[in-house]
Amino acid sequence: MGPKTEFHRIENAPVIKLASHLDAGAGFYMGKRLSDNVSLELGFLKNDYSTKFNIETVSADGEKVEIYEDFIYPTLTSYQLGFLGNYRQPLSEKWTGYGNFGLHIFISKNLSNLGSTSTYYDRLRKDNVVIEEFSLTTFKNTEGPANLIFRGDIGLYRNLNENLALDFNFSARASNLSLYSYNLDLTSNRGASQKNMKVNNQGVSLGFNLGVKYMVNSLETKKIEPSPIKTY
C-alpha cells in the first residue's frame, strides 16, 4: 500500500491549475515461483482516483489570484484484480532488486456525482471586503469505458530472514481509455466567464508502495530414503 500522484488531460481550460495530491491505494498479492528469478502473481486491490486543482484568474483590479484552492472533484472508487509477472535478481545477502509488469482488471467502479450537475461558490476578498463572486458548475460527469490498467514497477526487497522481506517499489500505471471525465463552467458576477472546460482522467499515476512479502516454502513431498543396513 502507499500514496500515488495522478496526471490528467485538460481541454479548453487555461485557468485550471492541477495541484499535486495523494490518493491512497492498498492490496495484496499471491504468487507462484516458476524459477529462482521468475514468478507470476495474482492480486486484489482497492484504488481511488480524483482530481485536485486551483483556478487562476485575474481580479477586477488586474491582479492574478487563485480561487477554489485545493478543490477535489470527483472520486472514482474501484476494486481491481491484478495480474503480474515478476523478475527478481539478488544484489546482496540482504537486498534483492526486481521488476513487475502486468495489468489490472476492474471488478467494480463507483463514480461520485455520476451524471449530476452541481454548482460551487467562492468569493474573492480584499481587506475583508468581497470584491468578486464566482460560481463553478460541474456537469457531464461521465464514467469512461476503461476496464484495464497497465502497470510497471521497479523495486527492492529487504530480506529480514529466509521467509520474510520488506518490499519497496515505484509503480507507474495508465489506461489507454478514459476512467472518467467531466466539464466545468466558471462565471463571475462582473461578467467574466470560461465555458465548457473539460478534465479527463486515464488513470495515469506514479506511486510509491510499501509492503511485506512472505515466502512460503514449497510443499513438495520429500522422498524417504531407506536407512542403511548396519552389520555387526
Short mmCIF file of N, CA and C in Angstrom, two decimals, residues 14-195:
data_model
loop_
_atom_site.label_atom_id
_atom_site.label_comp_id
_atom_site.label_asym_id
_atom_site.label_seq_id
_atom_site.Cartn_x
_atom_site.Cartn_y
_atom_site.Cartn_z
N PRO A 14 -7.51 26.92 -19.67
CA PRO A 14 -6.25 27.56 -19.28
C PRO A 14 -6.24 28.04 -17.83
N VAL A 15 -7.40 28.20 -17.23
CA VAL A 15 -7.43 28.73 -15.85
C VAL A 15 -7.28 27.63 -14.81
N ILE A 16 -7.42 26.35 -15.21
CA ILE A 16 -7.31 25.26 -14.25
C ILE A 16 -5.84 24.90 -14.05
N LYS A 17 -5.40 24.89 -12.81
CA LYS A 17 -4.04 24.52 -12.45
C LYS A 17 -4.11 23.30 -11.53
N LEU A 18 -3.71 22.17 -12.08
CA LEU A 18 -3.76 20.94 -11.29
C LEU A 18 -2.82 21.04 -10.10
N ALA A 19 -3.28 20.53 -8.97
CA ALA A 19 -2.49 20.55 -7.74
C ALA A 19 -2.05 19.14 -7.40
N SER A 20 -0.82 19.00 -6.92
CA SER A 20 -0.33 17.69 -6.51
C SER A 20 -1.11 17.21 -5.30
N HIS A 21 -1.51 15.96 -5.35
CA HIS A 21 -2.17 15.38 -4.19
C HIS A 21 -1.98 13.88 -4.22
N LEU A 22 -2.26 13.26 -3.10
CA LEU A 22 -2.01 11.83 -2.94
C LEU A 22 -3.32 11.11 -2.68
N ASP A 23 -3.61 10.12 -3.50
CA ASP A 23 -4.71 9.20 -3.24
C ASP A 23 -4.09 7.88 -2.78
N ALA A 24 -4.66 7.28 -1.78
CA ALA A 24 -4.08 6.05 -1.25
C ALA A 24 -4.66 4.84 -1.96
N GLY A 25 -3.83 3.81 -2.09
CA GLY A 25 -4.28 2.53 -2.61
C GLY A 25 -3.70 1.42 -1.76
N ALA A 26 -4.34 0.28 -1.75
CA ALA A 26 -3.86 -0.86 -0.96
C ALA A 26 -4.27 -2.15 -1.64
N GLY A 27 -3.53 -3.22 -1.37
CA GLY A 27 -3.87 -4.51 -1.95
C GLY A 27 -2.96 -5.60 -1.44
N PHE A 28 -3.23 -6.82 -1.88
CA PHE A 28 -2.36 -7.94 -1.53
C PHE A 28 -2.26 -8.87 -2.73
N TYR A 29 -1.13 -9.60 -2.81
CA TYR A 29 -0.85 -10.49 -3.93
C TYR A 29 -0.43 -11.86 -3.42
N MET A 30 -0.75 -12.88 -4.22
CA MET A 30 -0.24 -14.23 -4.02
C MET A 30 0.53 -14.61 -5.28
N GLY A 31 1.66 -15.32 -5.11
CA GLY A 31 2.48 -15.63 -6.27
C GLY A 31 2.94 -17.06 -6.31
N LYS A 32 3.29 -17.50 -7.50
CA LYS A 32 3.85 -18.82 -7.72
C LYS A 32 5.18 -18.65 -8.43
N ARG A 33 6.27 -19.13 -7.79
CA ARG A 33 7.58 -19.01 -8.38
C ARG A 33 7.78 -20.09 -9.42
N LEU A 34 8.21 -19.65 -10.62
CA LEU A 34 8.46 -20.58 -11.72
C LEU A 34 9.93 -20.99 -11.78
N SER A 35 10.80 -20.13 -11.26
CA SER A 35 12.23 -20.42 -11.19
C SER A 35 12.80 -19.55 -10.08
N ASP A 36 14.11 -19.57 -9.91
CA ASP A 36 14.73 -18.75 -8.88
C ASP A 36 14.50 -17.26 -9.13
N ASN A 37 14.30 -16.87 -10.38
CA ASN A 37 14.19 -15.45 -10.72
C ASN A 37 12.81 -15.02 -11.19
N VAL A 38 11.98 -15.93 -11.64
CA VAL A 38 10.71 -15.57 -12.29
C VAL A 38 9.53 -16.11 -11.49
N SER A 39 8.50 -15.27 -11.34
CA SER A 39 7.27 -15.72 -10.69
C SER A 39 6.07 -15.02 -11.33
N LEU A 40 4.88 -15.58 -11.12
CA LEU A 40 3.61 -14.99 -11.54
C LEU A 40 2.82 -14.65 -10.29
N GLU A 41 2.09 -13.49 -10.33
CA GLU A 41 1.37 -13.03 -9.14
C GLU A 41 -0.06 -12.65 -9.51
N LEU A 42 -0.98 -12.93 -8.58
CA LEU A 42 -2.38 -12.55 -8.70
C LEU A 42 -2.75 -11.73 -7.47
N GLY A 43 -3.38 -10.57 -7.68
CA GLY A 43 -3.66 -9.68 -6.55
C GLY A 43 -5.06 -9.11 -6.56
N PHE A 44 -5.47 -8.59 -5.41
CA PHE A 44 -6.74 -7.89 -5.22
C PHE A 44 -6.41 -6.52 -4.67
N LEU A 45 -6.95 -5.44 -5.29
CA LEU A 45 -6.58 -4.08 -4.92
C LEU A 45 -7.79 -3.17 -4.79
N LYS A 46 -7.64 -2.15 -3.96
CA LYS A 46 -8.59 -1.04 -3.90
C LYS A 46 -7.83 0.22 -4.29
N ASN A 47 -8.33 0.92 -5.30
CA ASN A 47 -7.70 2.16 -5.76
C ASN A 47 -8.76 3.24 -5.95
N ASP A 48 -8.47 4.46 -5.47
CA ASP A 48 -9.34 5.61 -5.67
C ASP A 48 -8.65 6.60 -6.60
N TYR A 49 -9.47 7.32 -7.38
CA TYR A 49 -8.95 8.32 -8.31
C TYR A 49 -9.76 9.60 -8.13
N SER A 50 -9.07 10.75 -8.18
CA SER A 50 -9.77 12.03 -8.08
C SER A 50 -8.90 13.12 -8.70
N THR A 51 -9.49 14.31 -8.83
CA THR A 51 -8.78 15.47 -9.38
C THR A 51 -8.73 16.56 -8.33
N LYS A 52 -7.55 17.14 -8.15
CA LYS A 52 -7.41 18.28 -7.24
C LYS A 52 -6.83 19.45 -8.02
N PHE A 53 -7.46 20.61 -7.92
CA PHE A 53 -7.00 21.74 -8.72
C PHE A 53 -7.30 23.06 -8.04
N ASN A 54 -6.64 24.11 -8.54
CA ASN A 54 -6.94 25.50 -8.24
C ASN A 54 -7.35 26.18 -9.54
N ILE A 55 -8.03 27.29 -9.43
CA ILE A 55 -8.37 28.09 -10.62
C ILE A 55 -7.66 29.43 -10.50
N GLU A 56 -6.91 29.77 -11.54
CA GLU A 56 -6.16 31.03 -11.58
C GLU A 56 -6.90 32.00 -12.48
N THR A 57 -7.21 33.16 -11.97
CA THR A 57 -7.93 34.16 -12.75
C THR A 57 -7.37 35.54 -12.45
N VAL A 58 -7.89 36.54 -13.13
CA VAL A 58 -7.46 37.92 -12.93
C VAL A 58 -8.61 38.69 -12.30
N SER A 59 -8.34 39.32 -11.20
CA SER A 59 -9.39 40.06 -10.48
C SER A 59 -9.73 41.35 -11.21
N ALA A 60 -10.74 42.04 -10.71
CA ALA A 60 -11.20 43.28 -11.34
C ALA A 60 -10.11 44.35 -11.36
N ASP A 61 -9.18 44.30 -10.39
CA ASP A 61 -8.12 45.31 -10.36
C ASP A 61 -6.85 44.83 -11.09
N GLY A 62 -6.97 43.72 -11.89
CA GLY A 62 -5.86 43.28 -12.73
C GLY A 62 -4.84 42.39 -12.05
N GLU A 63 -5.12 41.92 -10.85
CA GLU A 63 -4.17 41.09 -10.11
C GLU A 63 -4.48 39.60 -10.33
N LYS A 64 -3.43 38.78 -10.55
CA LYS A 64 -3.63 37.34 -10.67
C LYS A 64 -3.92 36.74 -9.30
N VAL A 65 -5.00 35.97 -9.24
CA VAL A 65 -5.41 35.38 -7.96
C VAL A 65 -5.82 33.93 -8.18
N GLU A 66 -5.80 33.15 -7.11
CA GLU A 66 -6.27 31.77 -7.16
C GLU A 66 -7.55 31.64 -6.35
N ILE A 67 -8.52 30.95 -6.94
CA ILE A 67 -9.78 30.67 -6.26
C ILE A 67 -10.02 29.16 -6.30
N TYR A 68 -11.00 28.71 -5.55
CA TYR A 68 -11.29 27.28 -5.43
C TYR A 68 -9.99 26.50 -5.13
N GLU A 69 -9.26 26.98 -4.15
CA GLU A 69 -7.97 26.37 -3.83
C GLU A 69 -8.16 24.95 -3.30
N ASP A 70 -7.33 24.04 -3.83
CA ASP A 70 -7.31 22.62 -3.43
C ASP A 70 -8.70 21.99 -3.53
N PHE A 71 -9.39 22.31 -4.61
CA PHE A 71 -10.72 21.77 -4.87
C PHE A 71 -10.57 20.33 -5.38
N ILE A 72 -11.27 19.39 -4.78
CA ILE A 72 -11.19 17.98 -5.17
C ILE A 72 -12.53 17.53 -5.74
N TYR A 73 -12.48 16.96 -6.97
CA TYR A 73 -13.71 16.54 -7.64
C TYR A 73 -13.34 15.68 -8.84
N PRO A 74 -14.09 14.61 -9.12
CA PRO A 74 -14.92 13.84 -8.19
C PRO A 74 -14.05 12.73 -7.62
N THR A 75 -14.63 11.62 -7.15
CA THR A 75 -13.85 10.47 -6.70
C THR A 75 -14.39 9.20 -7.36
N LEU A 76 -13.48 8.47 -7.99
CA LEU A 76 -13.83 7.16 -8.54
C LEU A 76 -13.24 6.11 -7.60
N THR A 77 -14.11 5.34 -6.96
CA THR A 77 -13.68 4.26 -6.07
C THR A 77 -13.73 2.95 -6.85
N SER A 78 -12.66 2.18 -6.79
CA SER A 78 -12.61 0.97 -7.60
C SER A 78 -11.97 -0.19 -6.85
N TYR A 79 -12.37 -1.40 -7.26
CA TYR A 79 -11.73 -2.64 -6.82
C TYR A 79 -11.24 -3.35 -8.08
N GLN A 80 -10.02 -3.89 -8.00
CA GLN A 80 -9.38 -4.42 -9.20
C GLN A 80 -8.69 -5.75 -8.92
N LEU A 81 -8.57 -6.57 -9.96
CA LEU A 81 -7.73 -7.77 -9.94
C LEU A 81 -6.44 -7.45 -10.69
N GLY A 82 -5.31 -7.82 -10.10
CA GLY A 82 -4.03 -7.58 -10.73
C GLY A 82 -3.35 -8.87 -11.17
N PHE A 83 -2.77 -8.85 -12.37
CA PHE A 83 -2.03 -9.99 -12.91
C PHE A 83 -0.63 -9.49 -13.27
N LEU A 84 0.40 -10.02 -12.59
CA LEU A 84 1.75 -9.52 -12.76
C LEU A 84 2.73 -10.64 -13.04
N GLY A 85 3.72 -10.31 -13.88
CA GLY A 85 4.91 -11.14 -14.00
C GLY A 85 6.04 -10.47 -13.24
N ASN A 86 6.87 -11.24 -12.55
CA ASN A 86 7.91 -10.69 -11.70
C ASN A 86 9.26 -11.32 -12.05
N TYR A 87 10.26 -10.46 -12.19
CA TYR A 87 11.64 -10.94 -12.34
C TYR A 87 12.48 -10.33 -11.24
N ARG A 88 13.20 -11.16 -10.50
CA ARG A 88 14.00 -10.65 -9.40
C ARG A 88 15.45 -11.09 -9.56
N GLN A 89 16.35 -10.26 -8.99
CA GLN A 89 17.79 -10.54 -9.07
C GLN A 89 18.44 -10.18 -7.73
N PRO A 90 18.99 -11.15 -7.01
CA PRO A 90 19.67 -10.84 -5.75
C PRO A 90 20.83 -9.88 -5.98
N LEU A 91 20.92 -8.85 -5.10
CA LEU A 91 22.01 -7.88 -5.18
C LEU A 91 23.04 -8.11 -4.09
N SER A 92 22.61 -8.65 -2.98
CA SER A 92 23.48 -8.97 -1.86
C SER A 92 22.73 -9.96 -0.98
N GLU A 93 23.30 -10.28 0.16
CA GLU A 93 22.63 -11.22 1.06
C GLU A 93 21.31 -10.65 1.57
N LYS A 94 21.23 -9.34 1.74
CA LYS A 94 20.03 -8.72 2.32
C LYS A 94 19.10 -8.08 1.28
N TRP A 95 19.62 -7.72 0.11
CA TRP A 95 18.83 -6.94 -0.84
C TRP A 95 18.63 -7.69 -2.15
N THR A 96 17.40 -7.57 -2.68
CA THR A 96 17.05 -8.15 -3.97
C THR A 96 16.32 -7.10 -4.80
N GLY A 97 16.78 -6.87 -6.01
CA GLY A 97 16.07 -5.96 -6.91
C GLY A 97 15.08 -6.73 -7.77
N TYR A 98 14.01 -6.05 -8.20
CA TYR A 98 13.01 -6.75 -9.02
C TYR A 98 12.25 -5.77 -9.91
N GLY A 99 11.60 -6.34 -10.90
CA GLY A 99 10.71 -5.58 -11.76
C GLY A 99 9.42 -6.36 -11.98
N ASN A 100 8.31 -5.64 -12.06
CA ASN A 100 6.99 -6.23 -12.37
C ASN A 100 6.45 -5.60 -13.64
N PHE A 101 5.69 -6.37 -14.38
CA PHE A 101 4.92 -5.81 -15.48
C PHE A 101 3.63 -6.62 -15.61
N GLY A 102 2.50 -5.92 -15.78
CA GLY A 102 1.24 -6.64 -15.91
C GLY A 102 0.08 -5.68 -16.08
N LEU A 103 -1.09 -6.10 -15.65
CA LEU A 103 -2.28 -5.29 -15.82
C LEU A 103 -3.27 -5.54 -14.69
N HIS A 104 -4.18 -4.58 -14.53
CA HIS A 104 -5.30 -4.68 -13.58
C HIS A 104 -6.60 -4.71 -14.37
N ILE A 105 -7.54 -5.50 -13.91
CA ILE A 105 -8.90 -5.53 -14.47
C ILE A 105 -9.86 -5.03 -13.40
N PHE A 106 -10.74 -4.11 -13.76
CA PHE A 106 -11.70 -3.58 -12.80
C PHE A 106 -12.76 -4.63 -12.47
N ILE A 107 -12.97 -4.85 -11.17
CA ILE A 107 -14.08 -5.69 -10.71
C ILE A 107 -15.31 -4.82 -10.52
N SER A 108 -15.11 -3.64 -9.93
CA SER A 108 -16.23 -2.71 -9.74
C SER A 108 -15.69 -1.28 -9.73
N LYS A 109 -16.57 -0.32 -10.14
CA LYS A 109 -16.23 1.11 -10.14
C LYS A 109 -17.45 1.88 -9.66
N ASN A 110 -17.20 2.96 -8.92
CA ASN A 110 -18.29 3.82 -8.49
C ASN A 110 -17.83 5.27 -8.54
N LEU A 111 -18.42 6.06 -9.45
CA LEU A 111 -18.04 7.46 -9.62
C LEU A 111 -19.00 8.35 -8.86
N SER A 112 -18.47 9.16 -7.95
CA SER A 112 -19.32 10.08 -7.18
C SER A 112 -19.93 11.12 -8.11
N ASN A 113 -21.13 11.54 -7.80
CA ASN A 113 -21.86 12.57 -8.57
C ASN A 113 -22.02 12.20 -10.04
N LEU A 114 -22.16 10.91 -10.32
CA LEU A 114 -22.29 10.45 -11.71
C LEU A 114 -23.49 11.12 -12.38
N GLY A 115 -23.23 11.79 -13.51
CA GLY A 115 -24.30 12.39 -14.32
C GLY A 115 -24.94 13.63 -13.73
N SER A 116 -24.48 14.07 -12.58
CA SER A 116 -25.16 15.19 -11.92
C SER A 116 -24.57 16.52 -12.36
N THR A 117 -25.33 17.58 -12.14
CA THR A 117 -24.86 18.95 -12.33
C THR A 117 -24.86 19.63 -10.97
N SER A 118 -23.69 20.18 -10.59
CA SER A 118 -23.55 20.82 -9.28
C SER A 118 -22.87 22.16 -9.45
N THR A 119 -23.20 23.11 -8.58
CA THR A 119 -22.60 24.45 -8.62
C THR A 119 -21.95 24.75 -7.27
N TYR A 120 -20.74 25.30 -7.34
CA TYR A 120 -19.96 25.63 -6.14
C TYR A 120 -19.59 27.11 -6.21
N TYR A 121 -19.58 27.76 -5.05
CA TYR A 121 -19.37 29.21 -4.99
C TYR A 121 -18.09 29.54 -4.23
N ASP A 122 -17.46 30.63 -4.68
CA ASP A 122 -16.29 31.14 -3.98
C ASP A 122 -16.31 32.66 -4.07
N ARG A 123 -15.65 33.30 -3.11
CA ARG A 123 -15.63 34.76 -3.07
C ARG A 123 -14.19 35.25 -2.98
N LEU A 124 -13.91 36.30 -3.69
CA LEU A 124 -12.60 36.93 -3.62
C LEU A 124 -12.72 38.15 -2.71
N ARG A 125 -11.87 38.19 -1.68
CA ARG A 125 -11.93 39.27 -0.70
C ARG A 125 -10.65 40.10 -0.74
N LYS A 126 -10.80 41.34 -0.41
CA LYS A 126 -9.67 42.25 -0.25
C LYS A 126 -9.95 43.14 0.93
N ASP A 127 -9.04 43.11 1.91
CA ASP A 127 -9.25 43.86 3.16
C ASP A 127 -10.59 43.50 3.78
N ASN A 128 -10.89 42.15 3.75
CA ASN A 128 -12.12 41.61 4.34
C ASN A 128 -13.39 42.10 3.66
N VAL A 129 -13.25 42.63 2.46
CA VAL A 129 -14.40 43.08 1.69
C VAL A 129 -14.52 42.20 0.45
N VAL A 130 -15.73 41.67 0.17
CA VAL A 130 -15.95 40.85 -1.02
C VAL A 130 -15.92 41.75 -2.25
N ILE A 131 -14.96 41.46 -3.16
CA ILE A 131 -14.86 42.30 -4.36
C ILE A 131 -15.32 41.55 -5.61
N GLU A 132 -15.47 40.22 -5.50
CA GLU A 132 -15.94 39.46 -6.66
C GLU A 132 -16.48 38.12 -6.19
N GLU A 133 -17.53 37.65 -6.84
CA GLU A 133 -18.12 36.35 -6.52
C GLU A 133 -18.07 35.45 -7.75
N PHE A 134 -17.80 34.16 -7.52
CA PHE A 134 -17.65 33.19 -8.60
C PHE A 134 -18.59 32.01 -8.40
N SER A 135 -19.01 31.44 -9.52
CA SER A 135 -19.74 30.17 -9.47
C SER A 135 -19.08 29.20 -10.43
N LEU A 136 -18.89 27.97 -9.96
CA LEU A 136 -18.27 26.90 -10.74
C LEU A 136 -19.28 25.77 -10.87
N THR A 137 -19.67 25.49 -12.10
CA THR A 137 -20.66 24.44 -12.35
C THR A 137 -19.99 23.24 -13.00
N THR A 138 -20.18 22.08 -12.42
CA THR A 138 -19.66 20.83 -12.98
C THR A 138 -20.81 20.06 -13.62
N PHE A 139 -20.56 19.47 -14.79
CA PHE A 139 -21.61 18.74 -15.49
C PHE A 139 -20.98 17.71 -16.43
N LYS A 140 -21.80 16.89 -17.05
CA LYS A 140 -21.34 15.78 -17.90
C LYS A 140 -20.33 14.91 -17.15
N ASN A 141 -20.62 14.67 -15.89
CA ASN A 141 -19.75 13.81 -15.08
C ASN A 141 -19.96 12.37 -15.52
N THR A 142 -19.01 11.82 -16.29
CA THR A 142 -19.23 10.58 -17.02
C THR A 142 -18.17 9.54 -16.68
N GLU A 143 -18.61 8.33 -16.42
CA GLU A 143 -17.68 7.22 -16.22
C GLU A 143 -17.22 6.72 -17.59
N GLY A 144 -15.91 6.57 -17.76
CA GLY A 144 -15.36 6.17 -19.05
C GLY A 144 -15.41 4.67 -19.26
N PRO A 145 -15.00 4.21 -20.45
CA PRO A 145 -15.09 2.79 -20.79
C PRO A 145 -13.90 1.95 -20.31
N ALA A 146 -12.89 2.58 -19.70
CA ALA A 146 -11.67 1.84 -19.35
C ALA A 146 -11.97 0.68 -18.41
N ASN A 147 -11.41 -0.49 -18.73
CA ASN A 147 -11.50 -1.63 -17.82
C ASN A 147 -10.15 -2.28 -17.58
N LEU A 148 -9.09 -1.69 -18.16
CA LEU A 148 -7.73 -2.21 -17.99
C LEU A 148 -6.80 -1.09 -17.55
N ILE A 149 -5.95 -1.40 -16.58
CA ILE A 149 -4.86 -0.52 -16.18
C ILE A 149 -3.56 -1.27 -16.42
N PHE A 150 -2.66 -0.70 -17.20
CA PHE A 150 -1.36 -1.31 -17.45
C PHE A 150 -0.38 -0.81 -16.39
N ARG A 151 0.49 -1.70 -15.94
CA ARG A 151 1.31 -1.39 -14.77
C ARG A 151 2.75 -1.88 -14.95
N GLY A 152 3.71 -1.05 -14.50
CA GLY A 152 5.11 -1.45 -14.44
C GLY A 152 5.71 -0.98 -13.14
N ASP A 153 6.47 -1.82 -12.47
CA ASP A 153 7.08 -1.50 -11.18
C ASP A 153 8.58 -1.75 -11.23
N ILE A 154 9.30 -1.02 -10.39
CA ILE A 154 10.69 -1.34 -10.12
C ILE A 154 10.90 -1.17 -8.62
N GLY A 155 11.53 -2.16 -7.98
CA GLY A 155 11.59 -2.10 -6.53
C GLY A 155 12.70 -2.94 -5.93
N LEU A 156 12.68 -3.00 -4.60
CA LEU A 156 13.67 -3.73 -3.82
C LEU A 156 12.99 -4.52 -2.71
N TYR A 157 13.50 -5.71 -2.45
CA TYR A 157 13.16 -6.46 -1.25
C TYR A 157 14.31 -6.32 -0.26
N ARG A 158 13.97 -6.09 0.99
CA ARG A 158 14.96 -6.11 2.08
C ARG A 158 14.69 -7.35 2.91
N ASN A 159 15.53 -8.38 2.71
CA ASN A 159 15.30 -9.67 3.37
C ASN A 159 15.56 -9.57 4.87
N LEU A 160 14.56 -9.97 5.65
CA LEU A 160 14.69 -9.99 7.10
C LEU A 160 15.10 -11.36 7.61
N ASN A 161 14.61 -12.40 6.94
CA ASN A 161 15.03 -13.78 7.20
C ASN A 161 14.72 -14.61 5.96
N GLU A 162 14.75 -15.90 6.05
CA GLU A 162 14.55 -16.74 4.87
C GLU A 162 13.16 -16.59 4.25
N ASN A 163 12.17 -16.22 5.05
CA ASN A 163 10.79 -16.17 4.56
C ASN A 163 10.20 -14.77 4.49
N LEU A 164 10.74 -13.81 5.22
CA LEU A 164 10.10 -12.50 5.36
C LEU A 164 10.98 -11.40 4.80
N ALA A 165 10.34 -10.48 4.05
CA ALA A 165 11.08 -9.35 3.47
C ALA A 165 10.19 -8.12 3.45
N LEU A 166 10.82 -6.94 3.54
CA LEU A 166 10.13 -5.68 3.29
C LEU A 166 10.20 -5.39 1.80
N ASP A 167 9.13 -4.79 1.26
CA ASP A 167 9.00 -4.57 -0.18
C ASP A 167 8.82 -3.07 -0.42
N PHE A 168 9.72 -2.47 -1.22
CA PHE A 168 9.63 -1.05 -1.59
C PHE A 168 9.60 -0.98 -3.11
N ASN A 169 8.64 -0.24 -3.68
CA ASN A 169 8.66 -0.10 -5.14
C ASN A 169 8.02 1.20 -5.60
N PHE A 170 8.44 1.63 -6.79
CA PHE A 170 7.78 2.71 -7.51
C PHE A 170 6.97 2.08 -8.62
N SER A 171 5.72 2.54 -8.76
CA SER A 171 4.79 1.91 -9.68
C SER A 171 4.21 2.95 -10.63
N ALA A 172 4.31 2.71 -11.94
CA ALA A 172 3.71 3.58 -12.95
C ALA A 172 2.52 2.85 -13.57
N ARG A 173 1.39 3.55 -13.73
CA ARG A 173 0.17 2.91 -14.23
C ARG A 173 -0.56 3.85 -15.20
N ALA A 174 -1.27 3.27 -16.14
CA ALA A 174 -2.04 4.07 -17.09
C ALA A 174 -3.02 3.18 -17.83
N SER A 175 -4.11 3.80 -18.29
CA SER A 175 -5.07 3.12 -19.16
C SER A 175 -5.04 3.78 -20.53
N ASN A 176 -5.38 3.01 -21.57
CA ASN A 176 -5.48 3.61 -22.90
C ASN A 176 -6.82 4.30 -23.11
N LEU A 177 -7.77 4.10 -22.19
CA LEU A 177 -9.09 4.71 -22.29
C LEU A 177 -9.39 5.54 -21.04
N SER A 178 -10.43 6.32 -21.10
CA SER A 178 -10.80 7.22 -20.01
C SER A 178 -11.42 6.45 -18.83
N LEU A 179 -10.98 6.81 -17.61
CA LEU A 179 -11.66 6.31 -16.41
C LEU A 179 -12.90 7.14 -16.13
N TYR A 180 -12.75 8.46 -16.23
CA TYR A 180 -13.90 9.37 -16.09
C TYR A 180 -13.52 10.72 -16.68
N SER A 181 -14.54 11.52 -16.97
CA SER A 181 -14.33 12.89 -17.45
C SER A 181 -15.48 13.75 -16.96
N TYR A 182 -15.25 15.05 -16.94
CA TYR A 182 -16.32 15.98 -16.57
C TYR A 182 -16.01 17.35 -17.16
N ASN A 183 -17.05 18.18 -17.27
CA ASN A 183 -16.93 19.53 -17.80
C ASN A 183 -17.20 20.55 -16.70
N LEU A 184 -16.68 21.78 -16.92
CA LEU A 184 -16.87 22.85 -15.95
C LEU A 184 -17.16 24.17 -16.66
N ASP A 185 -18.02 24.98 -16.05
CA ASP A 185 -18.23 26.37 -16.45
C ASP A 185 -17.90 27.26 -15.26
N LEU A 186 -17.13 28.31 -15.50
CA LEU A 186 -16.80 29.29 -14.46
C LEU A 186 -17.35 30.65 -14.86
N THR A 187 -18.07 31.30 -13.95
CA THR A 187 -18.57 32.65 -14.22
C THR A 187 -18.34 33.51 -12.97
N SER A 188 -18.27 34.82 -13.18
CA SER A 188 -18.16 35.76 -12.06
C SER A 188 -19.25 36.81 -12.17
N ASN A 189 -19.51 37.51 -11.09
CA ASN A 189 -20.59 38.49 -11.09
C ASN A 189 -20.21 39.76 -11.85
N ARG A 190 -18.97 39.85 -12.34
CA ARG A 190 -18.60 41.01 -13.16
C ARG A 190 -18.60 40.67 -14.65
N GLY A 191 -19.10 39.44 -14.97
CA GLY A 191 -19.30 39.09 -16.36
C GLY A 191 -18.23 38.21 -16.97
N ALA A 192 -17.10 38.03 -16.30
CA ALA A 192 -16.05 37.16 -16.84
C ALA A 192 -16.51 35.71 -16.79
N SER A 193 -16.09 34.91 -17.78
CA SER A 193 -16.51 33.52 -17.79
C SER A 193 -15.51 32.67 -18.56
N GLN A 194 -15.51 31.38 -18.26
CA GLN A 194 -14.75 30.38 -19.00
C GLN A 194 -15.67 29.18 -19.14
N LYS A 195 -16.06 28.86 -20.37
CA LYS A 195 -17.10 27.87 -20.61
C LYS A 195 -16.54 26.56 -21.15
#
